[in-house]
Every structure is written in C-alpha cells, then in structure tokens.
PDB file of C-alpha atoms in Angstrom:
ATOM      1  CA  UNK K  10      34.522  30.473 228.997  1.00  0.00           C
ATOM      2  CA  UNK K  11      31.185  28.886 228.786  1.00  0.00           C
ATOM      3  CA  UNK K  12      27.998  31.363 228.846  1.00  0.00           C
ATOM      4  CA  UNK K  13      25.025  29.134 228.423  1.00  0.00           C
ATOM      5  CA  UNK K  14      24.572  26.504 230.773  1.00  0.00           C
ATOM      6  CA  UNK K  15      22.281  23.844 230.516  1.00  0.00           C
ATOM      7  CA  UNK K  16      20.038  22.025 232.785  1.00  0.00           C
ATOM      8  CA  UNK K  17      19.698  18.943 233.289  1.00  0.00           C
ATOM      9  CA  UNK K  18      22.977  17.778 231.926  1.00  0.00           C
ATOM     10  CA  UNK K  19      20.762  14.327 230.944  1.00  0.00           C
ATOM     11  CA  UNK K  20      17.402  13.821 230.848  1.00  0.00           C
ATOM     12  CA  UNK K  21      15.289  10.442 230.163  1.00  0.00           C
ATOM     13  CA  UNK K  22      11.912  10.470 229.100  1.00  0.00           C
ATOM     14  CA  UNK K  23       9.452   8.138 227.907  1.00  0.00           C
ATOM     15  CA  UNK K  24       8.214   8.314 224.084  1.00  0.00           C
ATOM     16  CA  UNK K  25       5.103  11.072 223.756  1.00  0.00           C
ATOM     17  CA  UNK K  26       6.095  12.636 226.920  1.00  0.00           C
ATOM     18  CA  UNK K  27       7.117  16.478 227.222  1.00  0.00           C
ATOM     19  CA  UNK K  28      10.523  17.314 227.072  1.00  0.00           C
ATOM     20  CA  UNK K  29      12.196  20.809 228.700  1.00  0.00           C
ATOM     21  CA  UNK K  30      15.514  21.944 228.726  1.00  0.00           C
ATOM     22  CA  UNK K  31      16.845  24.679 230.660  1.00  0.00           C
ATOM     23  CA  UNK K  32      19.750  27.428 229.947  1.00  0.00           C
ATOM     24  CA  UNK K  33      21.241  30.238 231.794  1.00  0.00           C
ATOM     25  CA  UNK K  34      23.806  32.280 230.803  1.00  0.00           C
ATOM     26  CA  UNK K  35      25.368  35.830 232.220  1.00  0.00           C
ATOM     27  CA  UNK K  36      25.769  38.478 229.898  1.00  0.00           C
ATOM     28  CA  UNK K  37      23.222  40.989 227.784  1.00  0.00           C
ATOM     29  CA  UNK K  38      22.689  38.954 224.623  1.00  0.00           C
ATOM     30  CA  UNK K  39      21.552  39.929 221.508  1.00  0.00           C
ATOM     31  CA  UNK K  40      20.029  36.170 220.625  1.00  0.00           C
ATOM     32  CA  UNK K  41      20.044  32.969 221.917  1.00  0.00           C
ATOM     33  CA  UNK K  42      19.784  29.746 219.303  1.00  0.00           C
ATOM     34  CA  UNK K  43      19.128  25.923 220.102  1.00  0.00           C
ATOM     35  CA  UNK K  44      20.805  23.698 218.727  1.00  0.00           C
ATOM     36  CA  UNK K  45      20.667  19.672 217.972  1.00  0.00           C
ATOM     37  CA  UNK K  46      23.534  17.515 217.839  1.00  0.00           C
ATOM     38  CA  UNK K  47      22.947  13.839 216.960  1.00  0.00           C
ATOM     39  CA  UNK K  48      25.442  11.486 217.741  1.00  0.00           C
ATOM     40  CA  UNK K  49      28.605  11.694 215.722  1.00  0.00           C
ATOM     41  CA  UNK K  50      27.178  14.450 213.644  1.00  0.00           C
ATOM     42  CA  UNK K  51      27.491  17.933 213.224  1.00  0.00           C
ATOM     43  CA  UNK K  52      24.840  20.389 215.325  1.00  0.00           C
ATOM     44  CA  UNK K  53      22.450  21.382 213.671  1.00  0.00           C
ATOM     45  CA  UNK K  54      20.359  25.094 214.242  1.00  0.00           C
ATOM     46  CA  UNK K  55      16.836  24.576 215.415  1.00  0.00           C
ATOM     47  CA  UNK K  56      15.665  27.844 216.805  1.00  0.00           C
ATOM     48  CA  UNK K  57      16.277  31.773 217.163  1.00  0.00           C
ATOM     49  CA  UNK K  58      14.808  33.747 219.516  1.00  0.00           C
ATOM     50  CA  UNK K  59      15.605  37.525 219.881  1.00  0.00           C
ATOM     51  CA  UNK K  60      16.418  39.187 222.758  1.00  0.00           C
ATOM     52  CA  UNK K  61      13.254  41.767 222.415  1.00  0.00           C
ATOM     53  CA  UNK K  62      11.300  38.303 221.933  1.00  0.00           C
ATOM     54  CA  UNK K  63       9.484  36.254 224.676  1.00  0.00           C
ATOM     55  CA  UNK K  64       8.335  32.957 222.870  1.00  0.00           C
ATOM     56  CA  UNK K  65       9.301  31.449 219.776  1.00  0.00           C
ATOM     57  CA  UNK K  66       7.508  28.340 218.071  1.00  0.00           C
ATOM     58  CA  UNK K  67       8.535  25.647 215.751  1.00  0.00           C
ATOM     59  CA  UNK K  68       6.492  22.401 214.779  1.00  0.00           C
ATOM     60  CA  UNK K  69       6.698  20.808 218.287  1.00  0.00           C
ATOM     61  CA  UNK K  70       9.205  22.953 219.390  1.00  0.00           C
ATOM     62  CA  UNK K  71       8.448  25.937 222.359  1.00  0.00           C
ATOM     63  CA  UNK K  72      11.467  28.760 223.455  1.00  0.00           C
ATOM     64  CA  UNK K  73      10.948  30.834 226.016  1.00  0.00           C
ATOM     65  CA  UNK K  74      13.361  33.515 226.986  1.00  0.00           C
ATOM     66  CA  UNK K  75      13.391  35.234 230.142  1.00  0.00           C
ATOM     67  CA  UNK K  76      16.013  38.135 229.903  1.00  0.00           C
ATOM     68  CA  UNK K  77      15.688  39.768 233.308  1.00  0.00           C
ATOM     69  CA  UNK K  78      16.534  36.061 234.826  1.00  0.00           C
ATOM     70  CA  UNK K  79      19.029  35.487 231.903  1.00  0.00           C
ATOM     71  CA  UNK K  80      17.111  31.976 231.138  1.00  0.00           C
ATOM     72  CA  UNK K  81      15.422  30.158 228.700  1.00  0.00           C
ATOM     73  CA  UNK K  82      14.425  27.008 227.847  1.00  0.00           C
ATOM     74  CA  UNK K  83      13.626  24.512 225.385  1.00  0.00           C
ATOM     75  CA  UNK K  84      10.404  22.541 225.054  1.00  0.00           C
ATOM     76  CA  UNK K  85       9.657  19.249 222.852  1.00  0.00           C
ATOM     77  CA  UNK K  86       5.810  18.129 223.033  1.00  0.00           C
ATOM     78  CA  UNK K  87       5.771  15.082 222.104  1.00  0.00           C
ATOM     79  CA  UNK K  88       8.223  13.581 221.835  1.00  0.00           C
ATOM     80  CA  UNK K  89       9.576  11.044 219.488  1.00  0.00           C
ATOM     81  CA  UNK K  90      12.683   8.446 219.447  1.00  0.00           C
ATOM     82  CA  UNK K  91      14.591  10.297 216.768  1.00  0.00           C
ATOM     83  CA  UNK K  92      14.097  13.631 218.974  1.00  0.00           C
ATOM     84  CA  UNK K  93      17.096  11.304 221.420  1.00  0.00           C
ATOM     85  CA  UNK K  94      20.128  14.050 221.076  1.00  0.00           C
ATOM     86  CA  UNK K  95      21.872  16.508 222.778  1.00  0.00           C
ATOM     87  CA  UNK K  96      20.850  19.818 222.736  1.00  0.00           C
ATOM     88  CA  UNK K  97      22.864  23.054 223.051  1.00  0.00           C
ATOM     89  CA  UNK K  98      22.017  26.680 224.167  1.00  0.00           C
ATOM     90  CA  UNK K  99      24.165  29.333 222.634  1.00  0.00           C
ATOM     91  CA  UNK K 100      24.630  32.766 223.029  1.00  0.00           C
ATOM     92  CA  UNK K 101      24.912  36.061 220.758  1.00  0.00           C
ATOM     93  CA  UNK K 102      25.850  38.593 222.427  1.00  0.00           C
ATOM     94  CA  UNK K 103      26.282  40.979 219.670  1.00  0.00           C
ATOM     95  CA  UNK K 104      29.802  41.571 218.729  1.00  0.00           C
ATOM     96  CA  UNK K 105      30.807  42.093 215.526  1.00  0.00           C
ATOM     97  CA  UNK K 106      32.578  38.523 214.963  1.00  0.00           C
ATOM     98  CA  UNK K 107      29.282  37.392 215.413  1.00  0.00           C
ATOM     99  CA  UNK K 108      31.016  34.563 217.456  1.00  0.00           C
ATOM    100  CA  UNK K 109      28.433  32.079 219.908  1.00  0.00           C
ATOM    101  CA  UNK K 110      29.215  31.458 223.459  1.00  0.00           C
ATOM    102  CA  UNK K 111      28.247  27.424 224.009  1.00  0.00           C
ATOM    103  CA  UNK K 112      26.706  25.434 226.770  1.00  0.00           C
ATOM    104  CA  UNK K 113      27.723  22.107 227.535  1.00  0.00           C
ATOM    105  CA  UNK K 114      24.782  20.724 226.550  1.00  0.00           C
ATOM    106  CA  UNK K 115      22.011  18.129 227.753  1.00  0.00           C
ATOM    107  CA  UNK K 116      21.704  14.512 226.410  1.00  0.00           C
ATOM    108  CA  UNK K 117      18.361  13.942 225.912  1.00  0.00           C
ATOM    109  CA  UNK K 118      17.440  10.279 225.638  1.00  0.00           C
ATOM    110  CA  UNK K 119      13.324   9.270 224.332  1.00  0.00           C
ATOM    111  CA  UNK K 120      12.196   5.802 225.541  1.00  0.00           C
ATOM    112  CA  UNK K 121      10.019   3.432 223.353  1.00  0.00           C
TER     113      UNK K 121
ATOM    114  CA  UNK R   4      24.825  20.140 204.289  1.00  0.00           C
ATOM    115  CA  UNK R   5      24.327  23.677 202.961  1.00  0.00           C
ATOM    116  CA  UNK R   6      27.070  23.433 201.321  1.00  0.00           C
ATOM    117  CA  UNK R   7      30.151  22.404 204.045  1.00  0.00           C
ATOM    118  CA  UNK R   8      32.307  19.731 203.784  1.00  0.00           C
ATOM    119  CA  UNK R   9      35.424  18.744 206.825  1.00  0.00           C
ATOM    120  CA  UNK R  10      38.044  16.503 205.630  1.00  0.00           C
ATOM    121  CA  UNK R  11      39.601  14.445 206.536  1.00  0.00           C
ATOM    122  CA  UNK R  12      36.515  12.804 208.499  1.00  0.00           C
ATOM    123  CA  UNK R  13      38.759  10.813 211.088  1.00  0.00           C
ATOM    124  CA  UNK R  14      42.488  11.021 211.110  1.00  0.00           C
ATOM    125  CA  UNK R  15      45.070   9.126 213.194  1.00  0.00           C
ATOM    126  CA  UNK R  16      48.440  11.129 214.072  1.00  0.00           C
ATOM    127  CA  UNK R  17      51.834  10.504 215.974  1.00  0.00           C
ATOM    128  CA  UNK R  18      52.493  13.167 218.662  1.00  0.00           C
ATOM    129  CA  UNK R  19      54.777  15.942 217.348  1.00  0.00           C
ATOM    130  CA  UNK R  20      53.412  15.851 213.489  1.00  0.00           C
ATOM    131  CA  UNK R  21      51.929  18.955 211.740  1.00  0.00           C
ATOM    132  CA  UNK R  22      47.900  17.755 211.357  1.00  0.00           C
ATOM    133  CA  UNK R  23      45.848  20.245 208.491  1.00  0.00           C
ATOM    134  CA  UNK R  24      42.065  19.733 208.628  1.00  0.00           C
ATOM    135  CA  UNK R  25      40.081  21.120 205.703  1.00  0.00           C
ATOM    136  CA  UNK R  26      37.073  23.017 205.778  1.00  0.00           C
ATOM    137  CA  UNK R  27      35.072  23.580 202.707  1.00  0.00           C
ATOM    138  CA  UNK R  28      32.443  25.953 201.466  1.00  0.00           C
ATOM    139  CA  UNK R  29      30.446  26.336 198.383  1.00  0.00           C
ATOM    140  CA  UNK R  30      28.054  29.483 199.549  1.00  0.00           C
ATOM    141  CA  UNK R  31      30.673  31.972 199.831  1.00  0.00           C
ATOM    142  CA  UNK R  32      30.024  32.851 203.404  1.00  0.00           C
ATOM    143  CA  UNK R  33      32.153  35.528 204.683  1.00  0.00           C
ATOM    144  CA  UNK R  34      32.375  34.141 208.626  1.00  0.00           C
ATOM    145  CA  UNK R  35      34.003  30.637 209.598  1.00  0.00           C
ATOM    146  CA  UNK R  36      34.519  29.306 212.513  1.00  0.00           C
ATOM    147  CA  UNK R  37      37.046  26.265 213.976  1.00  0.00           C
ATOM    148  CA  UNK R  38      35.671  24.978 217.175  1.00  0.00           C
ATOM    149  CA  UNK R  39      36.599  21.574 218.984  1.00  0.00           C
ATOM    150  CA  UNK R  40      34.369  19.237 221.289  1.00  0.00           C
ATOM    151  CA  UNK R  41      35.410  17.589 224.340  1.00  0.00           C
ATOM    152  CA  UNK R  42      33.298  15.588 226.961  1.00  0.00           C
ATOM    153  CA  UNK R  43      32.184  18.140 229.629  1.00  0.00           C
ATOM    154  CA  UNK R  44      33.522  21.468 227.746  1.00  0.00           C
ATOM    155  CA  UNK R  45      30.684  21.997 224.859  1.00  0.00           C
ATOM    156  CA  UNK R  46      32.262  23.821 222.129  1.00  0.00           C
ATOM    157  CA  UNK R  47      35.407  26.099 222.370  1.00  0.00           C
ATOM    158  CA  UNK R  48      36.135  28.265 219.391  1.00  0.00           C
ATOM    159  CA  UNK R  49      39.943  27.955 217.915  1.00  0.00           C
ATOM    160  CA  UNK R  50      40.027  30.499 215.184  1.00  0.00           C
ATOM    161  CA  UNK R  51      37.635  32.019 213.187  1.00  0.00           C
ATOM    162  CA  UNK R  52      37.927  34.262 209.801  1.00  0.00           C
ATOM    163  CA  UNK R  53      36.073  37.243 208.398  1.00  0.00           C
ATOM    164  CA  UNK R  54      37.297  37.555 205.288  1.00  0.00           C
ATOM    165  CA  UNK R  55      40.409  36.186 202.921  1.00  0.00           C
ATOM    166  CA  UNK R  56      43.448  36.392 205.014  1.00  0.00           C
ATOM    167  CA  UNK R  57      41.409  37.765 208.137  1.00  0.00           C
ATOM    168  CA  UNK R  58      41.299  35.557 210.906  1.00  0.00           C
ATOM    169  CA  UNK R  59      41.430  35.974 214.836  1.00  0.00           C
ATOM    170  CA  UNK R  60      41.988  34.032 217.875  1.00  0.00           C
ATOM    171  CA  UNK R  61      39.375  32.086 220.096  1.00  0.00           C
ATOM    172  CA  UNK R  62      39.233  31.001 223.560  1.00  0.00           C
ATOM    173  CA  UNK R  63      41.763  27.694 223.081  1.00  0.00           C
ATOM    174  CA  UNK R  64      43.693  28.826 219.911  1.00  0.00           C
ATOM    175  CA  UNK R  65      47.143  27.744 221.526  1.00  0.00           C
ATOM    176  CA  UNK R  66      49.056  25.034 219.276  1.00  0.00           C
ATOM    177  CA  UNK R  67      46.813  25.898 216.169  1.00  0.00           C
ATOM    178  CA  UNK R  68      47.130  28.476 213.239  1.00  0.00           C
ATOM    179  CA  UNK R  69      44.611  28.749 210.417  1.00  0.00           C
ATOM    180  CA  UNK R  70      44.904  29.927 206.718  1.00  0.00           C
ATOM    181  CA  UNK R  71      42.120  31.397 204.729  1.00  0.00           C
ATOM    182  CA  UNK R  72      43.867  32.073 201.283  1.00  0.00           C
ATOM    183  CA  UNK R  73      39.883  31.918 199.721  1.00  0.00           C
ATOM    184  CA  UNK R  74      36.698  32.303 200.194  1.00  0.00           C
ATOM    185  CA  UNK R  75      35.634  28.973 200.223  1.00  0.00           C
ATOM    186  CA  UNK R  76      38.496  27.328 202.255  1.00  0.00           C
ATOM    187  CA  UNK R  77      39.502  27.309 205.844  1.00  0.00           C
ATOM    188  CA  UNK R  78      42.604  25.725 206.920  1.00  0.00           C
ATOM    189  CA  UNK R  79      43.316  24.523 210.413  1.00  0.00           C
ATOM    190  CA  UNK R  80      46.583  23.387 211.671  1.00  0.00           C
ATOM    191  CA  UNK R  81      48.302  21.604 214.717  1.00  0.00           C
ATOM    192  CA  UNK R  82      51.704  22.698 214.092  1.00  0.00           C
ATOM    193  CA  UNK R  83      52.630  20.297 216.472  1.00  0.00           C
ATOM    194  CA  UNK R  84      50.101  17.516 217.843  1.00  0.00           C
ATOM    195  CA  UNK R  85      49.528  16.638 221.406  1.00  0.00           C
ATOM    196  CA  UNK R  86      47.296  14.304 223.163  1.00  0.00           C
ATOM    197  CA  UNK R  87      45.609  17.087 224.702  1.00  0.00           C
ATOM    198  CA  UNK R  88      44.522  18.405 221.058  1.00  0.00           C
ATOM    199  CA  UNK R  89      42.693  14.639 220.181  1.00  0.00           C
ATOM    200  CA  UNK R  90      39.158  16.107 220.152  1.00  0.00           C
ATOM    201  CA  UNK R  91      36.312  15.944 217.189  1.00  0.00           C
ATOM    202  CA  UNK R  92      36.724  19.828 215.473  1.00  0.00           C
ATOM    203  CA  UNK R  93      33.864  21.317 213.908  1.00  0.00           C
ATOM    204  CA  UNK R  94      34.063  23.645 211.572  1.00  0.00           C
ATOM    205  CA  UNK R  95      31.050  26.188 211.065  1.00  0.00           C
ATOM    206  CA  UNK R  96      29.673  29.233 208.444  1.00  0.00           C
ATOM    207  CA  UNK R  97      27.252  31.689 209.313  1.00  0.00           C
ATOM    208  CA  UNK R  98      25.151  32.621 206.610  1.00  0.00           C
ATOM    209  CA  UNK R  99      24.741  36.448 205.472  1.00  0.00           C
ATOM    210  CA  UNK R 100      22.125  37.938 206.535  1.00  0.00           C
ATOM    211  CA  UNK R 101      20.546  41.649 207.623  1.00  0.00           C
ATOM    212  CA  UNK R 102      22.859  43.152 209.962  1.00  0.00           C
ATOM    213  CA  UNK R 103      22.062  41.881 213.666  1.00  0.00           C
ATOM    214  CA  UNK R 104      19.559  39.920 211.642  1.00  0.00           C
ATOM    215  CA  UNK R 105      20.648  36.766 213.863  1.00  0.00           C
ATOM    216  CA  UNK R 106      21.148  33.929 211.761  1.00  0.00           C
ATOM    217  CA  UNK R 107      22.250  30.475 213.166  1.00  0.00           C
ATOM    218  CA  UNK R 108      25.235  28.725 212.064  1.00  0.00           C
ATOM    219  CA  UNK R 109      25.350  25.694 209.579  1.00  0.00           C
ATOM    220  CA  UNK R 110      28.044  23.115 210.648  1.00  0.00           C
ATOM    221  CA  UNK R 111      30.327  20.403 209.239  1.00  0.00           C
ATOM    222  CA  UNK R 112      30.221  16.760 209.754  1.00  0.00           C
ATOM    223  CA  UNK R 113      33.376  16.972 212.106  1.00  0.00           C
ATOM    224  CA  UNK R 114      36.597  15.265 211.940  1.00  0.00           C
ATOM    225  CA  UNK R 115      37.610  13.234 214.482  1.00  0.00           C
ATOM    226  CA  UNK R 116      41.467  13.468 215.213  1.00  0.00           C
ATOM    227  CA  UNK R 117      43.354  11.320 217.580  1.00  0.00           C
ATOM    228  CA  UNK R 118      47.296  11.897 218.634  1.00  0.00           C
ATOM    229  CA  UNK R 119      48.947   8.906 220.118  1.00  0.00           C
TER     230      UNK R 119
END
C-alpha cells in the first residue's frame, strides 16, 4: 500500500526557478527521507528529517515536515538542469524491519 | 555505489522460466531489501532479509522467493516468470547505524527484466 503521496505527480520549471514538492502520507512515522531517482538509475537518499524535527537543510535543498497535517515537502532553490528527476517521499514508520513505505513520486523536469 | 552491485543489469526471459537476479554487497549490511518499479505504483517491496537465512515477505512477494545463504548476497527468484513480473527490481541496503538512528537506504543500479 502506498503511504507517501506526492504532489504534483509532474512539475516543469524553468532553470533558476524554485522548485517544491509535496508529500502526505497517513500513519505516525518515525522519519521521512527524499529521495532522487535519475532516469534509469538507482534512487539515490538526499535527505532525513526526524519526526521531532521541523526543517532540515542541505546545499539548496529545504524539508519541512508538518506532523499534525502528516505533510512535508521538498524545496530546490535554484534550480539547475541536472536537478531534472523524479523525486520520492518515503516513510519510516518505525518497525523493526526498518522497511520504507514509497510514494509514487513526482517527475520534475528544469528548463534551459 | 557504496558498495552494491545488481546483476544481471537487463535480462530477457520466456514466460514460465525460473529468472535469479543477484544482489551484491561489500559493506556487510545486515538489512536488504528487493523492491520492483512500475509506472504509477512507486516502489513495492518483494522480500527483504535481516540476517543469513532470515528473510520475510513484502507487499507483492507472490511468484518470488529469495535466498540469503551470506552476508553479502541476496538472491531473488521468479520461480516461474509472467508478464505481469517484467518490471526494473531494485535491490537496496540500509546501512548500520544507532538504533532508530534513521539512516537512508543506498540502492543498486536496477535490473531491468522483461518476460515475453
């Protein structure tokens, strides 16, 4: 079943423009990670944010988490071509397999 | 990268065979994951293992089995290939940690498997 749900499912900016990604999901978590996935590749782990956290930073990245709305999202300041990827939400909720509940991610593409 | 290799990388396969994908550490991780990726569905968890010879099931672990005889290998295998089961599988480690520490996972290149 999927937890984290991303909006939009696409999203087209132009190059040096703001990026933000949405996800919601529906249970108590214990984390929630972002994830990059480039195309044909592997994802790749971006950012961690803690349930007991509020905002995370990294280089031009920006998570928020909102657990009483069971949201957070995503932010890329300016942006760059290579930042053109999808992006996935996933959820820890804190069982012992230590097992991620994925969104479906959104396809983010960066004009020149 | 960090130490994970998938192989085969893409494999072509006649409905009905037995298909093994191979996933490879070098960091001796103790979790592993098997997930696939289809349009629309994100990632759905197969199997994963905690341990040598300790594995579970995941959401969509129908038509698969996994081995993990060592650390360093995980095994996954369509016993008996359908259309349905052409996907690109991922498999994943999550690194040790401090407990509840909340580490992310590292993932494999993928292999991409088509039945016909």
């Amino acid at each position: 079943s999927q937890q984290g749900e991303e909006d939009p499912q696409a999203l087209s900016i132009q190059e040096g423009e703001n990026a933000t990604m949405n996800c919601s999901y529906k249970t108590s978590i214990n984390n929630l990670q972002w994830y990059r996935q480039n195309s044909g590749r592997g994802l790749v782990h971006l950012i961690l944010i803690r349930s007991n956290e509020r905002e995370k930073h990294s280089g031009r990245l920006r998570v928020t988490l909102d657990t009483s709305k069971k949201s957070s999202s995503l932010l890329i300041t300016a942006s760059r071509a290579a930042d053109t990827a999808s992006y996935f939400c996933a959820t820890d909720a804190g069982e012992s397999n230590y097992q991620l509940i994925w969104g479906a991610g959104t396809k983010l593409i960066i004009k020149p | 990268d960090a130490g994970i290799t998938q192989s085969p990388r893409h494999k072509v396969t006649e409905t009905g065979t037995p298909v093994t994908l191979r996933c490879h550490q070098t960091e001796n991780h103790r979790y592993m994951y098997w997930y696939r990726q289809d349009p629309g569905h994100g990632l759905r968890l197969i199997h994963y293992s905690y341990g040598v010879k300790d594995t579970d099931k995941g959401e969509v672990s129908d038509g698969y089995s996994v081995s993990r005889s060592k650390t360093e290998d995980f095994l996954l295998t369509l016993e008996s290939a359908t259309s349905s089961q052409t996907s690109v599988y991922f498999c994943a480690i999550r690194k040790r940690g401090p407990l509840r520490g909340g580490h992310g996972y590292t993932f494999g290149s993928g292999t991409r498997l088509t039945v016909v």
